[in-house]
C-alpha cells in the first residue's frame, strides 16, 4: 500500500467531512459512481466508439459506453451524445472544432462577467484558435438580450456562445436562438453549471435550441469529473466524434464513462428532481438571509449567487475566501460584474448549494450558514465559536463516504 498517498486521501476525506462546501461547481458523487470510477475498467484501452474500436476485447466497454450515450440522450431529450470528453474544456475544444472547422468569430460573455476560461480567455487555447468578441451583462448583472442582438448585428459572429460559470439567473436560450437566427449564426451552449437543474426540468433545456451543447458531469449533475457533448444534428455528431477522437483525445476513460452512465440514471430519478429543487431553495434561503442582514448580494434563480464582500465587509474576495476557510467553510473568490479589482483579488465570492444539499443541508441550515458567514466576515463571532457551529451542522449531515 502506498501509505503516503492513502494517508493524504484520508486527510482529504476528513477535510470534506468537517467542512461546509459552498464552491458552486463542486458536488459529492454517489458511492456507485465512485465505485465505477475506481473499478478495473481503468485497465481497458478502447480508442474509437462502440463497435468501431481500434483494440480487441471491447465487447463489454462497448455496452457501457452505449448505455451512457442512451441515458444522456434520454436525460437531456436529444438525439446524439459523446460521453468521452475528459473534461468540460476538452468538450468545448471539440465543440468549437466541430462547429467551426476552419476557425471563425465567436460572440461570448465578457469573461469577468461570468464566462469561462475556454470562452475566449487570453490564457486559454480558445482565444488562440478563434476570434472572440464579447457581450457584457447590464449594470444589474443580467443578460441584456437586446444588447446581444445589437452587438451580434455589428460583429456578425459565426457562433454565439451561452452558458456561464457564475451567472445566478435563468438564461433564455430560446431568445438567444432567435438572435442567432436573425444574424444567421450558429448557437452553442456550455450548460456545465446548470446541467443538474436542466435534467430536473427546473431550467429551459438548451438542446431544444442550440446546435451543440457541452457540459461537465460533476457539478449540479453530481456525477464523476468529466465532460459531455450533445446535439440533435447527425452531421454535427460525426464532426464532434472526430474532434474528440482522434483529434483532441486518445483512449476514452471507460471507468469514468461507467460513472457517467450511473450519474445519468440517478439524475433520471424522482429523488434527483427533489434534490435539484432543494438546491435552488437552499441557495435562495441563504441569499435572502444575507440580503436581510444588509449584505450586498446578487439575487438568484439557480444554484449560486454572488456576495460583494468588498462593499459588505471591506474584504476582497480573496481575503473573504481565506477568512471563511479558517472556520472550514470553502468558497471561491469571484469577479463581480464591472469589478474594479483583478481576478487574483476580486470584489466578491461565488456561493453555491449543490454540494451541501447532497449531504442533507436543509432550508434552516442554509439560513444558519448565511448568518454564520455574515457574523464571521463582520467580526461579530470568534473563530472557535464559528467552528463549533460548522461542526454541529456537518455532523447532522451525511458522511461523504455514505453518499
Ligand atoms: N472551474 C469551474 C468552475 O468552478 O466554475 C468551471 O469549469
Short mmCIF file of C-alpha atoms and ligand atoms in Angstrom, two decimals:
data_model
loop_
_atom_site.label_atom_id
_atom_site.label_comp_id
_atom_site.label_asym_id
_atom_site.label_seq_id
_atom_site.Cartn_x
_atom_site.Cartn_y
_atom_site.Cartn_z
CA UNK A 1 0.00 0.00 0.00
CA UNK A 2 1.23 3.49 -0.86
CA UNK A 3 0.79 4.92 2.64
CA UNK A 4 1.89 8.38 1.60
CA UNK A 5 -0.95 8.79 -0.90
CA UNK A 6 -3.64 6.88 1.02
CA UNK A 7 -2.97 8.92 4.15
CA UNK A 8 -3.43 12.05 2.08
CA UNK A 9 -6.69 10.69 0.64
CA UNK A 10 -7.83 10.07 4.21
CA UNK A 11 -6.89 13.65 5.12
CA UNK A 12 -8.93 14.94 2.18
CA UNK A 13 -11.82 12.72 3.26
CA UNK A 14 -11.66 14.34 6.69
CA UNK A 15 -11.47 17.83 5.17
CA UNK A 16 -14.55 17.14 3.06
CA UNK A 17 -16.47 15.72 6.03
CA UNK A 18 -15.76 18.50 8.52
CA UNK A 19 -16.24 21.34 6.04
CA UNK A 20 -19.17 23.25 4.58
CA UNK A 21 -18.58 23.11 0.83
CA UNK A 22 -20.02 26.16 -0.90
CA UNK A 23 -17.94 26.13 -4.12
CA UNK A 24 -20.72 26.32 -6.71
CA UNK A 25 -19.04 23.93 -9.16
CA UNK A 26 -18.43 21.12 -6.66
CA UNK A 27 -20.58 18.22 -5.52
CA UNK A 28 -20.34 14.73 -3.98
CA UNK A 29 -20.66 11.74 -6.31
CA UNK A 30 -22.56 8.69 -5.05
CA UNK A 31 -20.84 5.54 -3.86
CA UNK A 32 -21.97 3.76 -7.07
CA UNK A 33 -20.39 6.45 -9.22
CA UNK A 34 -17.19 6.33 -7.17
CA UNK A 35 -17.05 2.53 -7.30
CA UNK A 36 -17.36 2.58 -11.10
CA UNK A 37 -14.65 5.25 -11.35
CA UNK A 38 -12.33 3.22 -9.13
CA UNK A 39 -13.04 -0.05 -10.96
CA UNK A 40 -10.98 -2.35 -13.18
CA UNK A 41 -12.41 -0.55 -16.21
CA UNK A 42 -9.39 1.73 -15.87
CA UNK A 43 -7.34 -1.14 -17.34
CA UNK A 44 -9.03 -1.10 -20.75
CA UNK A 45 -7.97 0.68 -23.93
CA UNK A 46 -10.87 1.44 -26.29
CA UNK A 47 -9.89 4.15 -28.77
CA UNK A 48 -12.79 4.71 -31.14
CA UNK A 49 -16.53 4.40 -30.47
CA UNK A 50 -18.88 1.48 -29.63
CA UNK A 51 -18.49 -1.27 -32.25
CA UNK A 52 -15.81 0.80 -34.07
CA UNK A 53 -12.70 0.34 -31.93
CA UNK A 54 -9.00 0.18 -32.63
CA UNK A 55 -8.48 -2.55 -29.97
CA UNK A 56 -9.81 -6.03 -29.31
CA UNK A 57 -11.68 -7.03 -26.17
CA UNK A 58 -14.05 -4.05 -26.25
CA UNK A 59 -17.33 -6.00 -26.24
CA UNK A 60 -18.07 -5.12 -22.60
CA UNK A 61 -16.99 -1.47 -22.64
CA UNK A 62 -18.96 -1.04 -25.88
CA UNK A 63 -22.11 -1.84 -23.93
CA UNK A 64 -21.16 0.51 -21.09
CA UNK A 65 -20.46 3.42 -23.42
CA UNK A 66 -23.66 2.82 -25.41
CA UNK A 67 -25.73 2.79 -22.20
CA UNK A 68 -24.08 6.07 -21.15
CA UNK A 69 -24.90 7.62 -24.57
CA UNK A 70 -28.52 6.41 -24.49
CA UNK A 71 -29.08 7.65 -20.94
CA UNK A 72 -27.52 11.05 -21.70
CA UNK A 73 -29.88 11.42 -24.69
CA UNK A 74 -32.90 10.41 -22.62
CA UNK A 75 -31.98 12.73 -19.75
CA UNK A 76 -31.48 15.80 -21.94
CA UNK A 77 -34.07 14.92 -24.57
CA UNK A 78 -31.74 14.89 -27.55
CA UNK A 79 -30.64 12.56 -30.32
CA UNK A 80 -26.85 12.26 -30.08
CA UNK A 81 -24.23 12.33 -27.32
CA UNK A 82 -20.48 11.98 -26.99
CA UNK A 83 -19.60 10.87 -23.45
CA UNK A 84 -15.82 10.71 -23.93
CA UNK A 85 -14.56 14.25 -23.14
CA UNK A 86 -12.17 14.06 -20.21
CA UNK A 87 -13.31 17.50 -19.03
CA UNK A 88 -15.52 20.43 -19.86
CA UNK A 89 -12.58 22.19 -21.50
CA UNK A 90 -11.97 19.21 -23.82
CA UNK A 91 -15.70 19.17 -24.61
CA UNK A 92 -15.60 22.86 -25.52
CA UNK A 93 -12.47 22.44 -27.65
CA UNK A 94 -14.11 19.62 -29.63
CA UNK A 95 -17.41 21.51 -29.94
CA UNK A 96 -15.64 24.56 -31.42
CA UNK A 97 -13.73 22.32 -33.81
CA UNK A 98 -16.97 20.65 -34.96
CA UNK A 99 -18.91 23.90 -35.27
CA UNK A 100 -16.14 25.99 -36.84
CA UNK A 101 -13.76 23.59 -38.64
CA UNK A 102 -11.99 26.49 -40.35
CA UNK A 103 -11.95 28.85 -37.35
CA UNK A 104 -14.18 31.89 -37.07
CA UNK A 105 -15.64 34.58 -34.84
CA UNK A 106 -17.34 33.65 -31.55
CA UNK A 107 -19.52 36.08 -29.57
CA UNK A 108 -19.31 35.22 -25.89
CA UNK A 109 -19.95 36.79 -22.47
CA UNK A 110 -17.28 39.15 -21.09
CA UNK A 111 -15.14 36.79 -19.02
CA UNK A 112 -15.17 38.93 -15.88
CA UNK A 113 -18.98 38.95 -16.03
CA UNK A 114 -19.14 35.16 -15.66
CA UNK A 115 -17.67 33.48 -18.74
CA UNK A 116 -15.30 30.51 -18.55
CA UNK A 117 -11.58 30.40 -19.48
CA UNK A 118 -12.41 28.35 -22.59
CA UNK A 119 -14.88 31.06 -23.65
CA UNK A 120 -12.12 33.24 -25.06
CA UNK A 121 -9.66 34.00 -22.26
CA UNK A 122 -6.25 35.24 -23.41
CA UNK A 123 -4.59 32.44 -21.43
CA UNK A 124 -6.72 29.65 -22.96
CA UNK A 125 -6.36 27.82 -26.31
CA UNK A 126 -9.76 29.24 -27.23
CA UNK A 127 -8.59 32.80 -27.92
CA UNK A 128 -5.57 31.50 -29.85
CA UNK A 129 -7.64 29.39 -32.24
CA UNK A 130 -10.76 31.56 -32.60
CA UNK A 131 -11.51 35.25 -32.86
CA UNK A 132 -13.55 36.12 -29.75
CA UNK A 133 -15.72 39.21 -29.29
CA UNK A 134 -17.81 39.78 -26.19
CA UNK A 135 -21.19 40.92 -24.85
CA UNK A 136 -21.41 42.39 -21.31
CA UNK A 137 -24.08 41.98 -18.63
CA UNK A 138 -26.23 45.04 -17.88
CA UNK A 139 -25.47 47.24 -14.86
CA UNK A 140 -27.58 44.97 -12.60
CA UNK A 141 -25.69 41.85 -13.67
CA UNK A 142 -28.39 40.45 -16.00
CA UNK A 143 -28.12 39.33 -19.62
CA UNK A 144 -29.39 42.09 -21.90
CA UNK A 145 -30.76 40.26 -24.95
CA UNK A 146 -31.26 43.48 -26.94
CA UNK A 147 -27.61 44.35 -26.33
CA UNK A 148 -26.55 40.83 -27.50
CA UNK A 149 -28.60 41.34 -30.67
CA UNK A 150 -27.08 44.79 -31.27
CA UNK A 151 -23.51 43.50 -30.83
CA UNK A 152 -24.25 40.43 -32.96
CA UNK A 153 -25.51 42.69 -35.78
CA UNK A 154 -22.33 44.78 -35.56
CA UNK A 155 -19.85 41.91 -35.20
CA UNK A 156 -21.52 39.30 -37.44
CA UNK A 157 -20.15 36.32 -35.47
CA UNK A 158 -20.13 32.77 -36.83
CA UNK A 159 -21.25 31.46 -33.44
CA UNK A 160 -22.90 32.81 -30.29
CA UNK A 161 -21.94 31.12 -27.03
CA UNK A 162 -24.12 31.00 -23.92
CA UNK A 163 -23.88 29.19 -20.56
CA UNK A 164 -21.69 30.64 -17.81
CA UNK A 165 -19.63 29.94 -14.70
CA UNK A 166 -21.02 32.49 -12.29
CA UNK A 167 -24.34 33.71 -13.66
CA UNK A 168 -27.01 33.44 -10.95
CA UNK A 169 -30.10 33.90 -13.15
CA UNK A 170 -32.15 31.83 -15.59
CA UNK A 171 -30.97 32.01 -19.20
CA UNK A 172 -33.47 32.42 -22.04
CA UNK A 173 -31.88 30.07 -24.58
CA UNK A 174 -34.91 30.42 -26.86
CA UNK A 175 -34.33 34.17 -27.08
CA UNK A 176 -30.64 33.69 -27.89
CA UNK A 177 -31.56 31.18 -30.61
CA UNK A 178 -33.84 33.86 -32.14
CA UNK A 179 -30.87 36.26 -32.13
CA UNK A 180 -28.70 33.60 -33.83
CA UNK A 181 -31.37 33.13 -36.49
CA UNK A 182 -31.65 36.88 -37.01
CA UNK A 183 -27.90 37.25 -37.64
CA UNK A 184 -27.60 33.83 -39.30
CA UNK A 185 -25.03 32.22 -36.99
CA UNK A 186 -24.57 29.00 -35.06
CA UNK A 187 -25.53 28.61 -31.39
CA UNK A 188 -23.55 26.75 -28.71
CA UNK A 189 -24.40 26.36 -25.03
CA UNK A 190 -22.00 25.32 -22.28
CA UNK A 191 -24.50 24.18 -19.64
CA UNK A 192 -21.88 22.77 -17.22
CA UNK A 193 -23.08 24.73 -14.20
CA UNK A 194 -26.80 24.19 -14.58
CA UNK A 195 -26.89 20.70 -16.14
CA UNK A 196 -28.46 19.19 -13.00
CA UNK A 197 -31.19 21.83 -12.93
CA UNK A 198 -31.90 21.22 -16.64
CA UNK A 199 -32.01 17.45 -16.03
CA UNK A 200 -34.62 18.09 -13.34
CA UNK A 201 -36.70 20.32 -15.66
CA UNK A 202 -36.03 23.34 -13.48
CA UNK A 203 -34.38 25.33 -16.27
CA UNK A 204 -35.03 25.75 -20.01
CA UNK A 205 -33.34 22.89 -21.91
CA UNK A 206 -30.75 24.23 -24.39
CA UNK A 207 -30.80 21.07 -26.54
CA UNK A 208 -34.11 22.38 -27.93
CA UNK A 209 -32.36 25.43 -29.39
CA UNK A 210 -28.58 25.07 -29.69
CA UNK A 211 -26.60 23.40 -32.47
CA UNK A 212 -24.26 21.92 -29.86
CA UNK A 213 -24.49 21.73 -26.06
CA UNK A 214 -21.49 20.94 -23.87
CA UNK A 215 -21.39 20.13 -20.18
CA UNK A 216 -19.42 18.69 -17.33
CA UNK A 217 -20.91 15.85 -15.33
CA UNK A 218 -19.61 16.71 -11.85
CA UNK A 219 -21.27 20.00 -10.91
CA UNK A 220 -25.04 20.19 -10.28
CA UNK A 221 -25.34 16.90 -12.22
CA UNK A 222 -23.47 15.18 -9.36
CA UNK A 223 -21.56 12.60 -11.40
CA UNK A 224 -17.87 11.85 -11.94
CA UNK A 225 -15.42 14.56 -13.04
CA UNK A 226 -15.72 14.70 -16.84
CA UNK A 227 -17.29 16.21 -19.95
CA UNK A 228 -20.23 15.61 -22.28
CA UNK A 229 -21.36 16.88 -25.71
CA UNK A 230 -24.93 16.78 -27.06
CA UNK A 231 -26.54 17.60 -30.38
CA UNK A 232 -29.63 16.83 -32.48
CA UNK A 233 -27.73 17.10 -35.76
CA UNK A 234 -26.41 13.88 -37.32
CA UNK A 235 -23.69 15.63 -39.36
CA UNK A 236 -22.58 17.53 -36.28
CA UNK A 237 -22.24 14.41 -34.09
CA UNK A 238 -19.94 12.90 -36.71
CA UNK A 239 -17.78 16.00 -36.59
CA UNK A 240 -17.89 16.08 -32.78
CA UNK A 241 -16.85 12.42 -32.59
CA UNK A 242 -13.87 13.06 -34.87
CA UNK A 243 -12.94 16.18 -32.94
CA UNK A 244 -12.81 14.20 -29.67
CA UNK A 245 -11.09 11.13 -31.12
CA UNK A 246 -8.67 11.17 -32.86
CA UNK A 247 -8.25 14.97 -32.97
CA UNK A 248 -8.07 16.04 -29.30
CA UNK A 249 -8.08 12.83 -27.26
CA UNK A 250 -6.78 9.28 -27.35
CA UNK A 251 -8.20 6.44 -25.27
CA UNK A 252 -11.51 7.16 -23.54
CA UNK A 253 -11.71 6.66 -19.76
CA UNK A 254 -14.20 3.77 -19.58
CA UNK A 255 -14.22 3.78 -15.76
CA UNK A 256 -15.36 7.42 -15.86
CA UNK A 257 -17.83 6.72 -18.68
CA UNK A 258 -19.36 3.99 -16.47
CA UNK A 259 -19.58 6.60 -13.68
CA UNK A 260 -21.30 9.00 -16.12
CA UNK A 261 -23.82 6.28 -17.08
CA UNK A 262 -24.68 5.77 -13.40
CA UNK A 263 -24.94 9.52 -12.83
CA UNK A 264 -27.39 9.87 -15.77
CA UNK A 265 -29.56 7.08 -14.32
CA UNK A 266 -29.52 8.76 -10.90
CA UNK A 267 -30.43 12.10 -12.48
CA UNK A 268 -33.46 10.50 -14.19
CA UNK A 269 -34.93 9.61 -10.77
CA UNK A 270 -37.63 11.48 -8.83
CA UNK A 271 -35.20 11.79 -5.92
CA UNK A 272 -32.84 13.80 -8.10
CA UNK A 273 -35.67 16.15 -9.10
CA UNK A 274 -36.38 16.78 -5.40
CA UNK A 275 -32.67 17.30 -4.79
CA UNK A 276 -32.35 19.88 -7.58
CA UNK A 277 -35.38 21.78 -6.25
CA UNK A 278 -33.83 21.79 -2.76
CA UNK A 279 -30.56 23.16 -4.20
CA UNK A 280 -32.43 26.15 -5.64
CA UNK A 281 -34.46 26.67 -2.42
CA UNK A 282 -31.38 26.48 -0.21
CA UNK A 283 -29.43 28.91 -2.40
CA UNK A 284 -32.32 31.38 -2.25
CA UNK A 285 -32.71 30.96 1.53
CA UNK A 286 -29.02 31.72 2.13
CA UNK A 287 -29.03 34.63 -0.31
CA UNK A 288 -32.23 36.16 1.17
CA UNK A 289 -30.89 35.85 4.72
CA UNK A 290 -27.67 37.65 3.76
CA UNK A 291 -29.69 40.31 1.94
CA UNK A 292 -31.87 40.87 5.03
CA UNK A 293 -28.67 41.28 7.06
CA UNK A 294 -27.77 44.14 4.67
CA UNK A 295 -25.06 42.26 2.77
CA UNK A 296 -24.76 43.20 -0.91
CA UNK A 297 -25.71 40.11 -2.90
CA UNK A 298 -26.97 39.28 -6.36
CA UNK A 299 -30.39 37.68 -6.49
CA UNK A 300 -30.55 34.03 -7.64
CA UNK A 301 -32.72 31.72 -9.76
CA UNK A 302 -30.34 28.78 -9.67
CA UNK A 303 -27.69 27.03 -7.55
CA UNK A 304 -25.44 30.06 -6.90
CA UNK A 305 -25.30 33.75 -6.02
CA UNK A 306 -22.58 36.39 -5.76
CA UNK A 307 -21.68 38.14 -2.49
CA UNK A 308 -19.98 41.52 -2.75
CA UNK A 309 -17.53 41.16 0.15
CA UNK A 310 -15.70 44.40 -0.63
CA UNK A 311 -18.71 46.62 -0.06
CA UNK A 312 -20.39 44.41 2.55
CA UNK A 313 -17.36 43.67 4.77
CA UNK A 314 -14.47 45.70 3.39
CA UNK A 315 -12.72 42.45 2.37
CA UNK A 316 -11.59 41.47 -1.11
CA UNK A 317 -12.92 38.16 -2.40
CA UNK A 318 -9.53 36.60 -1.72
CA UNK A 319 -9.49 37.86 1.88
CA UNK A 320 -13.06 36.68 2.47
CA UNK A 321 -12.31 33.25 0.95
CA UNK A 322 -9.28 32.84 3.24
CA UNK A 323 -11.18 34.06 6.30
CA UNK A 324 -14.02 31.59 5.75
CA UNK A 325 -11.50 28.80 5.29
CA UNK A 326 -10.35 29.45 8.89
CA UNK A 327 -13.74 28.13 10.02
CA UNK A 328 -13.93 25.25 7.48
CA UNK A 329 -16.25 26.96 5.01
CA UNK A 330 -14.96 26.64 1.42
CA UNK A 331 -15.95 29.19 -1.21
CA UNK A 332 -14.14 30.78 -4.14
CA UNK A 333 -13.27 34.38 -4.87
CA UNK A 334 -15.06 35.56 -7.98
CA UNK A 335 -15.10 38.60 -10.22
CA UNK A 336 -18.33 40.58 -9.95
CA UNK A 337 -19.91 42.34 -12.95
CA UNK A 338 -17.90 45.57 -13.51
CA UNK A 339 -15.33 44.50 -10.90
CA UNK A 340 -12.59 47.06 -10.28
CA UNK A 341 -10.13 44.56 -8.76
CA UNK A 342 -8.02 41.91 -10.52
CA UNK A 343 -9.10 38.24 -10.93
CA UNK A 344 -6.44 37.34 -8.32
CA UNK A 345 -8.18 39.53 -5.69
CA UNK A 346 -11.78 40.15 -6.85
CA UNK A 347 -14.51 42.03 -5.01
CA UNK A 348 -16.57 39.04 -4.02
CA UNK A 349 -17.37 35.39 -3.56
CA UNK A 350 -19.38 32.87 -5.57
CA UNK A 351 -21.51 30.80 -3.23
CA UNK A 352 -23.39 27.64 -4.26
CA UNK A 353 -25.51 24.96 -2.59
CA UNK A 354 -25.21 21.92 -4.89
CA UNK A 355 -22.72 20.10 -2.65
CA UNK A 356 -24.12 20.73 0.83
CA UNK A 357 -27.66 19.93 -0.35
CA UNK A 358 -26.41 16.47 -1.39
CA UNK A 359 -25.27 15.98 2.22
CA UNK A 360 -28.72 16.92 3.54
CA UNK A 361 -28.45 20.66 4.20
CA UNK A 362 -31.98 21.93 4.98
CA UNK A 363 -33.51 25.34 4.37
CA UNK A 364 -32.99 26.22 8.05
CA UNK A 365 -29.35 25.11 7.79
CA UNK A 366 -28.89 27.33 4.72
CA UNK A 367 -30.17 30.32 6.71
CA UNK A 368 -27.86 29.45 9.59
CA UNK A 369 -24.91 29.27 7.18
CA UNK A 370 -25.81 32.76 5.90
CA UNK A 371 -25.86 34.16 9.46
CA UNK A 372 -22.56 32.47 10.24
CA UNK A 373 -20.88 33.86 7.09
CA UNK A 374 -22.20 37.33 7.92
CA UNK A 375 -21.14 37.25 11.58
CA UNK A 376 -17.67 35.89 10.86
CA UNK A 377 -16.89 38.22 7.97
CA UNK A 378 -18.06 41.19 10.05
CA UNK A 379 -16.04 40.07 13.10
CA UNK A 380 -19.09 39.53 15.31
CA UNK A 381 -18.11 36.00 16.31
CA UNK A 382 -14.82 34.31 17.27
CA UNK A 383 -13.33 31.51 15.14
CA UNK A 384 -13.77 28.91 17.93
CA UNK A 385 -17.50 29.56 18.27
CA UNK A 386 -17.94 29.62 14.48
CA UNK A 387 -16.10 26.29 14.06
CA UNK A 388 -18.41 24.75 16.69
CA UNK A 389 -21.45 25.83 14.65
CA UNK A 390 -19.91 24.37 11.45
CA UNK A 391 -19.21 21.12 13.29
CA UNK A 392 -22.78 20.88 14.61
CA UNK A 393 -24.16 21.36 11.10
CA UNK A 394 -21.84 18.93 9.32
CA UNK A 395 -22.33 16.25 11.97
CA UNK A 396 -26.07 16.27 11.26
CA UNK A 397 -25.43 15.66 7.55
CA UNK A 398 -24.46 12.53 5.62
CA UNK A 399 -20.81 11.49 5.64
CA UNK A 400 -19.12 11.85 2.24
CA UNK A 401 -18.34 8.14 2.04
CA UNK A 402 -22.04 7.26 2.64
CA UNK A 403 -23.47 9.36 -0.21
N1 LIG B 1 -13.79 25.68 -12.80
C1 LIG B 1 -15.22 25.59 -12.99
C2 LIG B 1 -15.96 26.44 -12.06
O1 LIG B 1 -15.56 26.49 -10.92
O2 LIG B 1 -16.95 27.06 -12.43
C3 LIG B 1 -15.61 25.82 -14.39
O3 LIG B 1 -15.01 24.85 -15.16
#
